[in-house]
PDB file of C-alpha atoms in Angstrom:
ATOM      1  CA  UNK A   1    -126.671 204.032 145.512  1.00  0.00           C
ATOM      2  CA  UNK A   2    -128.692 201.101 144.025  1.00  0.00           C
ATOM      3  CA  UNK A   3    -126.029 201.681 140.984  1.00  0.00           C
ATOM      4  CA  UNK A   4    -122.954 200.560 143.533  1.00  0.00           C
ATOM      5  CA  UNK A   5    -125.477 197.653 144.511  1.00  0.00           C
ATOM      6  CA  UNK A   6    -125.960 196.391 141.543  1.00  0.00           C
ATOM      7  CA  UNK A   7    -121.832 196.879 140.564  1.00  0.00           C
ATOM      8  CA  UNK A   8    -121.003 194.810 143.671  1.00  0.00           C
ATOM      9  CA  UNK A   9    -123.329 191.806 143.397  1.00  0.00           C
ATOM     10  CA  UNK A  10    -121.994 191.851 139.616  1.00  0.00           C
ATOM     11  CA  UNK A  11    -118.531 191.771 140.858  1.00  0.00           C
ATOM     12  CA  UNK A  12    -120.333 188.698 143.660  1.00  0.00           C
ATOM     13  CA  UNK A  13    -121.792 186.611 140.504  1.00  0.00           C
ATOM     14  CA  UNK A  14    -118.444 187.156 138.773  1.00  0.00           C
ATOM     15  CA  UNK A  15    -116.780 185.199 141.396  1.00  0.00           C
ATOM     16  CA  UNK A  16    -119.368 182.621 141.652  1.00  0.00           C
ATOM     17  CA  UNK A  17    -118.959 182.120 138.387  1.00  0.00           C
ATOM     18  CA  UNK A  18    -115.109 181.552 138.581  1.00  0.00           C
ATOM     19  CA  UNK A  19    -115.440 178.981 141.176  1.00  0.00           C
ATOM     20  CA  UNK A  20    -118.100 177.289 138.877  1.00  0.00           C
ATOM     21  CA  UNK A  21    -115.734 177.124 136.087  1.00  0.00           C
ATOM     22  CA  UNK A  22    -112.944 175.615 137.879  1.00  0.00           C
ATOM     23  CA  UNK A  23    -115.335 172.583 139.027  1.00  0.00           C
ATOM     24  CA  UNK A  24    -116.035 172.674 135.174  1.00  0.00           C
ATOM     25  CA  UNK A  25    -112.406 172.501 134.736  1.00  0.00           C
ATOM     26  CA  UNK A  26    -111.542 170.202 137.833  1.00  0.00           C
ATOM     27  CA  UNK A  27    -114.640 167.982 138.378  1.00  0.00           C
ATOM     28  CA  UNK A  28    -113.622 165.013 138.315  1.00  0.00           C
ATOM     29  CA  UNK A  29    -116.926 163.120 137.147  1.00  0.00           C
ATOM     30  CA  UNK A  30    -118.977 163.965 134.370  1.00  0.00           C
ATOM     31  CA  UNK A  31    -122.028 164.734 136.308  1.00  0.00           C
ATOM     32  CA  UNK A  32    -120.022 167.406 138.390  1.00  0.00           C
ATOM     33  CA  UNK A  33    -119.039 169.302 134.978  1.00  0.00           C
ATOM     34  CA  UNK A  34    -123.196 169.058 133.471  1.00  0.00           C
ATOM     35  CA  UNK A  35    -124.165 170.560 136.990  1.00  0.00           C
ATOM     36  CA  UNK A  36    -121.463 173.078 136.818  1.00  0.00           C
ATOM     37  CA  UNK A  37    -123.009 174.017 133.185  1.00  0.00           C
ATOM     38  CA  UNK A  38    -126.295 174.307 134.133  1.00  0.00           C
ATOM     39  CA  UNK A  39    -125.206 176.516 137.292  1.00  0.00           C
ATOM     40  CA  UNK A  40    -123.456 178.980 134.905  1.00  0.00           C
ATOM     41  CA  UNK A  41    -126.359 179.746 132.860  1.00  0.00           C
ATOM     42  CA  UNK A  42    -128.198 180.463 135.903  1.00  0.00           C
ATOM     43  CA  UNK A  43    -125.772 182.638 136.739  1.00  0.00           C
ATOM     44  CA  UNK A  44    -125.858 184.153 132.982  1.00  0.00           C
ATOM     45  CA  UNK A  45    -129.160 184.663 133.878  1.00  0.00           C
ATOM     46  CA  UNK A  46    -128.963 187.005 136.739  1.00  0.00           C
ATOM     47  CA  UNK A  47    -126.025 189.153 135.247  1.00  0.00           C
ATOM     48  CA  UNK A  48    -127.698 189.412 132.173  1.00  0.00           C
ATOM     49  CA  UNK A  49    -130.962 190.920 134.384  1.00  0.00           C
ATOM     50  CA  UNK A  50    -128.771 192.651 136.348  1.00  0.00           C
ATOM     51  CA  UNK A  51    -126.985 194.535 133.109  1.00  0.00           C
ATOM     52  CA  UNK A  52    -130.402 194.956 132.136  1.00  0.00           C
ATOM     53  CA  UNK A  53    -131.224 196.902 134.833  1.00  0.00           C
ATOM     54  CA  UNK A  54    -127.900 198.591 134.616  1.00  0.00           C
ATOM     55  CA  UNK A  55    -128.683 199.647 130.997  1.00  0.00           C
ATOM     56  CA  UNK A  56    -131.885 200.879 131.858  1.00  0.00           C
ATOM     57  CA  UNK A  57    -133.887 198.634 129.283  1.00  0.00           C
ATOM     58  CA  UNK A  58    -136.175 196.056 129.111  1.00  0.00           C
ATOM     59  CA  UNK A  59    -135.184 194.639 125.569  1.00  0.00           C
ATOM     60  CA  UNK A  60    -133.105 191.644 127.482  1.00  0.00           C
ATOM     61  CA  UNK A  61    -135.767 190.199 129.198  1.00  0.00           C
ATOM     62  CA  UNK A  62    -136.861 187.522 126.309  1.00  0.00           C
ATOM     63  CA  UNK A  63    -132.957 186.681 126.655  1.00  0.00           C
ATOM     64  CA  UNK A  64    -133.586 185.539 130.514  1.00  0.00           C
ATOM     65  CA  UNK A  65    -136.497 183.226 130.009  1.00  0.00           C
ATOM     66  CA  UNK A  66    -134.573 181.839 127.034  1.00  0.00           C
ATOM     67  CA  UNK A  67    -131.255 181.025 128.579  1.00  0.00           C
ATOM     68  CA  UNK A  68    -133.245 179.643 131.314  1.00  0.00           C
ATOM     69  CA  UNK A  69    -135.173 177.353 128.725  1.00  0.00           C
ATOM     70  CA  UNK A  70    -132.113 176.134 126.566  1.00  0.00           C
ATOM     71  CA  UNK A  71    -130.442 175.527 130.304  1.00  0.00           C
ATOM     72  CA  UNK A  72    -133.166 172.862 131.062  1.00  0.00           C
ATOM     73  CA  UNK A  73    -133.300 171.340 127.865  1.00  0.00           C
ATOM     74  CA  UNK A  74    -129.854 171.164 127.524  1.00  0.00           C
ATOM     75  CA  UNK A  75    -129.079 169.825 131.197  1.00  0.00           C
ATOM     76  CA  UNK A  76    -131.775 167.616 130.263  1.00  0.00           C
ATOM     77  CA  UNK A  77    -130.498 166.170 126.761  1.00  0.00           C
ATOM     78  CA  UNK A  78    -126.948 165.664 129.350  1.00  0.00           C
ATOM     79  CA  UNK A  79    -128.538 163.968 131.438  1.00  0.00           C
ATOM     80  CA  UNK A  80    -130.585 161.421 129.269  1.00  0.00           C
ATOM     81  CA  UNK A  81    -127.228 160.532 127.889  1.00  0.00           C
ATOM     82  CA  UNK A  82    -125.178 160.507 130.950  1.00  0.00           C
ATOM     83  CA  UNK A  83    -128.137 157.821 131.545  1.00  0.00           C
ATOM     84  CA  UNK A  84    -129.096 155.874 128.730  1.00  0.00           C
ATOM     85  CA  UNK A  85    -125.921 156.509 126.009  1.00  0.00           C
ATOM     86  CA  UNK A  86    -128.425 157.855 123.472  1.00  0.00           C
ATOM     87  CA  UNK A  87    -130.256 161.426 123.625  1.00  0.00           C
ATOM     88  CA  UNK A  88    -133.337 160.385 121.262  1.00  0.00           C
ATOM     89  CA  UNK A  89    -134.598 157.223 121.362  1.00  0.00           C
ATOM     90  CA  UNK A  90    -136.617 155.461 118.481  1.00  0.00           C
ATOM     91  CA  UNK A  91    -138.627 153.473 120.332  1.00  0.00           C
ATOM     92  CA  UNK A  92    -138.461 153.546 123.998  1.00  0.00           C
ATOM     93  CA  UNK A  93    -140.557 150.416 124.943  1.00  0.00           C
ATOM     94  CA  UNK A  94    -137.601 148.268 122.785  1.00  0.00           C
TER      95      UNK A  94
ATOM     96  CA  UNK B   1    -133.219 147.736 134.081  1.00  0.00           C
ATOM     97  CA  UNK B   2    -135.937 149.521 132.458  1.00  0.00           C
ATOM     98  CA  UNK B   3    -135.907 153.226 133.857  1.00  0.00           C
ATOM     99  CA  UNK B   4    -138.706 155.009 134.760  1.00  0.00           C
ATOM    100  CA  UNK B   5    -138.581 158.809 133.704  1.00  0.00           C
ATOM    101  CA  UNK B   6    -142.104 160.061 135.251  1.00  0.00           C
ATOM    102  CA  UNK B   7    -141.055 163.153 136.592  1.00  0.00           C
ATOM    103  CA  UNK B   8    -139.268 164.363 133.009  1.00  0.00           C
ATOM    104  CA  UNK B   9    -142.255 163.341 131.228  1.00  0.00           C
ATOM    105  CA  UNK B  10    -144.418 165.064 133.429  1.00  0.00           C
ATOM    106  CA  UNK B  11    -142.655 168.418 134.117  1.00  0.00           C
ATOM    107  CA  UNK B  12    -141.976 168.245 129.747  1.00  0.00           C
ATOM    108  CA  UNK B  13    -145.641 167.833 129.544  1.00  0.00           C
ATOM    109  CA  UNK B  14    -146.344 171.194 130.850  1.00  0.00           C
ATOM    110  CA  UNK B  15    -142.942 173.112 130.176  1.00  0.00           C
ATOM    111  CA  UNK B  16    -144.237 172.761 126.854  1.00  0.00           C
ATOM    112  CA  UNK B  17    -147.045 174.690 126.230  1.00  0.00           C
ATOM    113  CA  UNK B  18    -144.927 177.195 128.228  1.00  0.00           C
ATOM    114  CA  UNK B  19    -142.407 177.419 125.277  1.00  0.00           C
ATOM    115  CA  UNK B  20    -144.286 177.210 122.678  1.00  0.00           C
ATOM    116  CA  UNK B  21    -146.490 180.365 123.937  1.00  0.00           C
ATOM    117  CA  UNK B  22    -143.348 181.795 124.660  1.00  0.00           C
ATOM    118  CA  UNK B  23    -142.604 181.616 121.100  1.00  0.00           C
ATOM    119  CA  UNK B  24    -145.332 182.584 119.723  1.00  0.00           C
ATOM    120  CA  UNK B  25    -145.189 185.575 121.663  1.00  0.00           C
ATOM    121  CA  UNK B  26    -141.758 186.185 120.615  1.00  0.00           C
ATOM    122  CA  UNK B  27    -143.235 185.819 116.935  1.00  0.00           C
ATOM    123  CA  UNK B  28    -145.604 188.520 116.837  1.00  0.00           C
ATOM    124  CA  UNK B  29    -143.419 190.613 118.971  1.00  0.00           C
ATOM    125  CA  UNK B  30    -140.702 190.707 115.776  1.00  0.00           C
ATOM    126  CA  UNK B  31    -141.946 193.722 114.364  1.00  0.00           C
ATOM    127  CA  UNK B  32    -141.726 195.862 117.302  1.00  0.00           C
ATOM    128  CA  UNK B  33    -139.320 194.558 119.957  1.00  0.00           C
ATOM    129  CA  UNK B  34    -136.823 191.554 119.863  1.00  0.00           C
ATOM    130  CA  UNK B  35    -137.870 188.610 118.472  1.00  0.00           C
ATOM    131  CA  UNK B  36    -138.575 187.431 114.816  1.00  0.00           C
ATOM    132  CA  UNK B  37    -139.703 184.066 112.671  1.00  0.00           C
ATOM    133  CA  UNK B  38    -136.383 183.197 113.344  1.00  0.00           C
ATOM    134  CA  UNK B  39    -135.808 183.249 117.628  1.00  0.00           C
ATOM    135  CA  UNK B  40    -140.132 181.830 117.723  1.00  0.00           C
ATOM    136  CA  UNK B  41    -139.198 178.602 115.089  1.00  0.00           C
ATOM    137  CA  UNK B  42    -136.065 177.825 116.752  1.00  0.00           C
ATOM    138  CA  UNK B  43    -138.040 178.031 120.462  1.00  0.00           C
ATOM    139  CA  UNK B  44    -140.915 175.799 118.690  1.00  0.00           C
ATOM    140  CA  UNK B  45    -138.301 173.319 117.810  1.00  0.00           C
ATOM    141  CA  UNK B  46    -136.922 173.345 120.993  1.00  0.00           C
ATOM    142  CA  UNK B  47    -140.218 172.459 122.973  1.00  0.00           C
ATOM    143  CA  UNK B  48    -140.375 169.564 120.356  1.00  0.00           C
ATOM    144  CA  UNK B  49    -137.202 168.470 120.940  1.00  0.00           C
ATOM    145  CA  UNK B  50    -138.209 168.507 124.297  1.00  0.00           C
ATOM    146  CA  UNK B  51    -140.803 166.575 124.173  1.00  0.00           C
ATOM    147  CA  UNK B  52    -138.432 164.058 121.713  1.00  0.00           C
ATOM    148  CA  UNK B  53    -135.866 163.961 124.887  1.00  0.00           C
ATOM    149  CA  UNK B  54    -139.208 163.038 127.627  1.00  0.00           C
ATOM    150  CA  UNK B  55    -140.654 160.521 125.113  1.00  0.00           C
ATOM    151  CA  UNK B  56    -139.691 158.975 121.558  1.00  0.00           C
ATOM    152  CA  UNK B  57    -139.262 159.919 118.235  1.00  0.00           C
ATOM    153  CA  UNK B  58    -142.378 157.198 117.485  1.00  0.00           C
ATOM    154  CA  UNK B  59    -144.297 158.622 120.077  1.00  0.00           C
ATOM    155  CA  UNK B  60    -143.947 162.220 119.379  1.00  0.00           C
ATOM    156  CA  UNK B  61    -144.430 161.359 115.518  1.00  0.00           C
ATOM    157  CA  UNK B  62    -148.089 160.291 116.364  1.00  0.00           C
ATOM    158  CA  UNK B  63    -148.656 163.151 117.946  1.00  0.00           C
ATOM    159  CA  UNK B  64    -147.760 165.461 114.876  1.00  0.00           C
ATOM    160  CA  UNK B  65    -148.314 164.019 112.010  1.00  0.00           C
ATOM    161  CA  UNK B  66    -146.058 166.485 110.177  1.00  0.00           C
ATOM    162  CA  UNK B  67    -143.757 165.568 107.682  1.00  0.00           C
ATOM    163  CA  UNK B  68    -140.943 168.652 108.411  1.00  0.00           C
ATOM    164  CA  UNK B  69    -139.778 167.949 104.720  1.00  0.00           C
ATOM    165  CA  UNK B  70    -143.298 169.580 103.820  1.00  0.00           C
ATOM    166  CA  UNK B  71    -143.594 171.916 106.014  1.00  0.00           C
ATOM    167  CA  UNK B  72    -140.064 173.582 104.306  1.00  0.00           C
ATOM    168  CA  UNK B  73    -141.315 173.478 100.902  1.00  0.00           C
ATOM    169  CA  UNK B  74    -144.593 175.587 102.540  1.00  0.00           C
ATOM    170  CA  UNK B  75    -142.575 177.857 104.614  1.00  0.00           C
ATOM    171  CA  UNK B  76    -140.538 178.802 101.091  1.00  0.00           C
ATOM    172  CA  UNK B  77    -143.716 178.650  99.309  1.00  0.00           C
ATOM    173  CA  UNK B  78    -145.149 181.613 101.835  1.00  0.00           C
ATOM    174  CA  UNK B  79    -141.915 183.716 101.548  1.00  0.00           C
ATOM    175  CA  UNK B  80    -141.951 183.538  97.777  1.00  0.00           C
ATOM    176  CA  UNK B  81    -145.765 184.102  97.652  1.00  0.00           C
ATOM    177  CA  UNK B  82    -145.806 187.077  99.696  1.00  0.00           C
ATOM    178  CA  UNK B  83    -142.625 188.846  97.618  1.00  0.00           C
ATOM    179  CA  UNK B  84    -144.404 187.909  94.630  1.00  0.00           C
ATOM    180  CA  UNK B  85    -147.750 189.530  95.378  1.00  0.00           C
ATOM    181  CA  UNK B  86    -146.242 192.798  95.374  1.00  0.00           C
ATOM    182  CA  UNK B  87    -145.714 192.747  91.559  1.00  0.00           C
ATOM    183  CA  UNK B  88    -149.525 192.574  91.598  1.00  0.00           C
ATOM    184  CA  UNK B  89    -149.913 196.237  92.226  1.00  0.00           C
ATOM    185  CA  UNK B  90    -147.231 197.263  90.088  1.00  0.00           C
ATOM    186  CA  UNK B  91    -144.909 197.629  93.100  1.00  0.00           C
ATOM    187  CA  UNK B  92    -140.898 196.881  92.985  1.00  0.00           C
ATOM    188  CA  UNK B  93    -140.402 192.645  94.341  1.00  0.00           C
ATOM    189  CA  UNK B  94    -140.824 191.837  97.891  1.00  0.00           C
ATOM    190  CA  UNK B  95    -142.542 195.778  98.817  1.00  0.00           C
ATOM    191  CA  UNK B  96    -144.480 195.188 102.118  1.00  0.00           C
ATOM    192  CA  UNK B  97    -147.890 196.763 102.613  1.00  0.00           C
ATOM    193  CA  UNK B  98    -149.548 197.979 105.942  1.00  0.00           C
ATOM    194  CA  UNK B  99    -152.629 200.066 107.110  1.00  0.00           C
ATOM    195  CA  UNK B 100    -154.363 200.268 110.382  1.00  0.00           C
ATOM    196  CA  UNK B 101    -157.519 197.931 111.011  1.00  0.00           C
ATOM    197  CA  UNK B 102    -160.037 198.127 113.411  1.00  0.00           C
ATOM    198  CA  UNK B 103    -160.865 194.776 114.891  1.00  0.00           C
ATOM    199  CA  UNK B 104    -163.790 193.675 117.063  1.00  0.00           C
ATOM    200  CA  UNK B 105    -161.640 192.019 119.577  1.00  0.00           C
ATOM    201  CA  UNK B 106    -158.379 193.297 119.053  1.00  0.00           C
ATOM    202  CA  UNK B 107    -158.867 197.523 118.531  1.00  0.00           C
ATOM    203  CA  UNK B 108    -156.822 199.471 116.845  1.00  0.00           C
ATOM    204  CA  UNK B 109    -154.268 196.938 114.813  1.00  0.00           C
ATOM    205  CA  UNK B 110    -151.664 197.702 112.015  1.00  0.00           C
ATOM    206  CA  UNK B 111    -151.573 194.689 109.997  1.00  0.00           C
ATOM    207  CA  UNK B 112    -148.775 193.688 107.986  1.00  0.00           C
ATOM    208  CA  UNK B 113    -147.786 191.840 105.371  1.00  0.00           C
ATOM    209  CA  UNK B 114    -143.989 191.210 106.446  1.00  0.00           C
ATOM    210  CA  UNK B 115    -145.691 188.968 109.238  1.00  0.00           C
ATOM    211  CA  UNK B 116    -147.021 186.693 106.349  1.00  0.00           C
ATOM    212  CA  UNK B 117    -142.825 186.795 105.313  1.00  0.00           C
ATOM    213  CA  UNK B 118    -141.985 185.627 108.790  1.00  0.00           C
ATOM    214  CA  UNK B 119    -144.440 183.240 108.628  1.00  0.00           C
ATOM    215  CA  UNK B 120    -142.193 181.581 106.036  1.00  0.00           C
ATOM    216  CA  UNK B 121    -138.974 182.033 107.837  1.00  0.00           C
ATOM    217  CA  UNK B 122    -140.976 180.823 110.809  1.00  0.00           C
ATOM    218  CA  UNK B 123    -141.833 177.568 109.083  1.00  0.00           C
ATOM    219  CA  UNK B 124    -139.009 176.836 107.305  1.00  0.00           C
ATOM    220  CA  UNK B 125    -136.858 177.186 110.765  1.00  0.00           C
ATOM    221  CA  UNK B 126    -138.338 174.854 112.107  1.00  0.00           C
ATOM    222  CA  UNK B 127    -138.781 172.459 109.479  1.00  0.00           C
ATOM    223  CA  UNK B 128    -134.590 172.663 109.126  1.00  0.00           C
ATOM    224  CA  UNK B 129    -134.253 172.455 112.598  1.00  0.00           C
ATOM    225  CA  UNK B 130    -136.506 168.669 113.068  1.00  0.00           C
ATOM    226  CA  UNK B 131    -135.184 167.575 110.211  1.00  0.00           C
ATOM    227  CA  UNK B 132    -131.815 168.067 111.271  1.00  0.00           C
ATOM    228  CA  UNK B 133    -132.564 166.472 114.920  1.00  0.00           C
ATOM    229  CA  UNK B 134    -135.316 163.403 113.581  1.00  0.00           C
ATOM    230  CA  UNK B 135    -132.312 162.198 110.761  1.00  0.00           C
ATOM    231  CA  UNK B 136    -129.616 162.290 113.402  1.00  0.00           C
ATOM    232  CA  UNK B 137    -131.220 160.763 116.055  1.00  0.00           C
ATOM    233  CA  UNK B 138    -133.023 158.112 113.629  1.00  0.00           C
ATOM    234  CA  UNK B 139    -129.484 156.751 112.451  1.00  0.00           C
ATOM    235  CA  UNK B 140    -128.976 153.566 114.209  1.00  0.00           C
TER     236      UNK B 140
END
């Protein structure tokens, strides 16, 4: 039983993750794709947990806080760029 | 227009020390579950990088004082050291050593000497890893 569950919202987060990737495709503004990005490994996150579960191990569960680590700092450095046209900054009161 | 980025600096300010436990946990848990010198330096140089995206390189440099060139040649230095030792006791290059110690704190502990090994890799990751970021991002 909870094995069909966890199938079906697999097959759900499959699909959500298609309709991210075509606004990563289609968006029309740079913001829309970074926000697309960072929605995907999100959604990396909870199929990896799920396939976890599905495996019947704990070993991926460093690989969940991870992806959801390098997903903030990487929507981050995106977003300082998307803002100020340089990621790292010398000197920021210049 | 000067921005004002309060909210990244705070929320870096304490996602921080989240990471960097985080990788020190994944450090010592190398031996026995996933994880490694490798996974913990490249999570160490993320939270700095982090902190180099809320702030400035400048800023960040005053707050370690660590030239990453150094910290290479010490990372090497440990991996070298610890292979070396084992010709010591008349024991083949880079043979590891363990036994079980008991600690006041800790208990029962096996202590090894492949964790002084990934102490290197550990260092010299991350060294690498700045270096790589601080000479790219310094470049005018």
């Amino acid at each position: 039983m909870l094995e069909l569950v966890m199938k079906i919202s697999l097959i759900c987060l499959t699909l959500s993750m298609l309709g991210l990737v075509y606004r990563l495709i289609k968006g029309p503004t740079v913001p829309d794709r970074v926000v697309a990005l960072d929605a995907i490994g999100i959604n990396l996150v909870a199929i990896i947990a799920i396939i976890s579960m599905l495996l019947n191990t704990n070993a991926f569960l460093d690989v969940i806080l991870l992806m959801g680590i390098l997903a903030f700092i990487g929507t981050v450095a995106f977003a300082k760029f998307l803002e100020k046209g340089e990621i790292i900054e010398n000197d920021r009161n210049q | 227009m000067r921005t004002n980025d309060v909210i990244l600096q705070t929320v870096s300010k304490i996602v921080f020390f989240i990471i960097i436990l985080f990788s020190i946990h994944l450090f010592f848990a190398g031996h026995y579950n996933p994880g490694g010198g490798f996974i913990g330096g490249l999570l160490t140089s993320g939270a700095i990088v982090l902190l180099l995206l809320a702030y400035d390189i400048k800023t960040v440099a005053k707050g370690f004082p660590i030239n990453y060139i150094t910290l290479i040649g010490i990372g090497l230095l440990f991996a070298v050291g610890t292979s070396a030792g084992a010709l010591l006791f008349n024991v083949p290059f880079l043979t590891h050593a363990y036994d079980y110690f008991y600690l006041p704190l800790l208990g029962k502990t096996s202590l090894h000497t492949a964790v002084l090994f990934d102490t290197g890799v550990y260092l010299v990751v991350i060294g690498v890893t700045m270096t790589i970021i601080q000479t790219i991002g310094e470049s005018e």
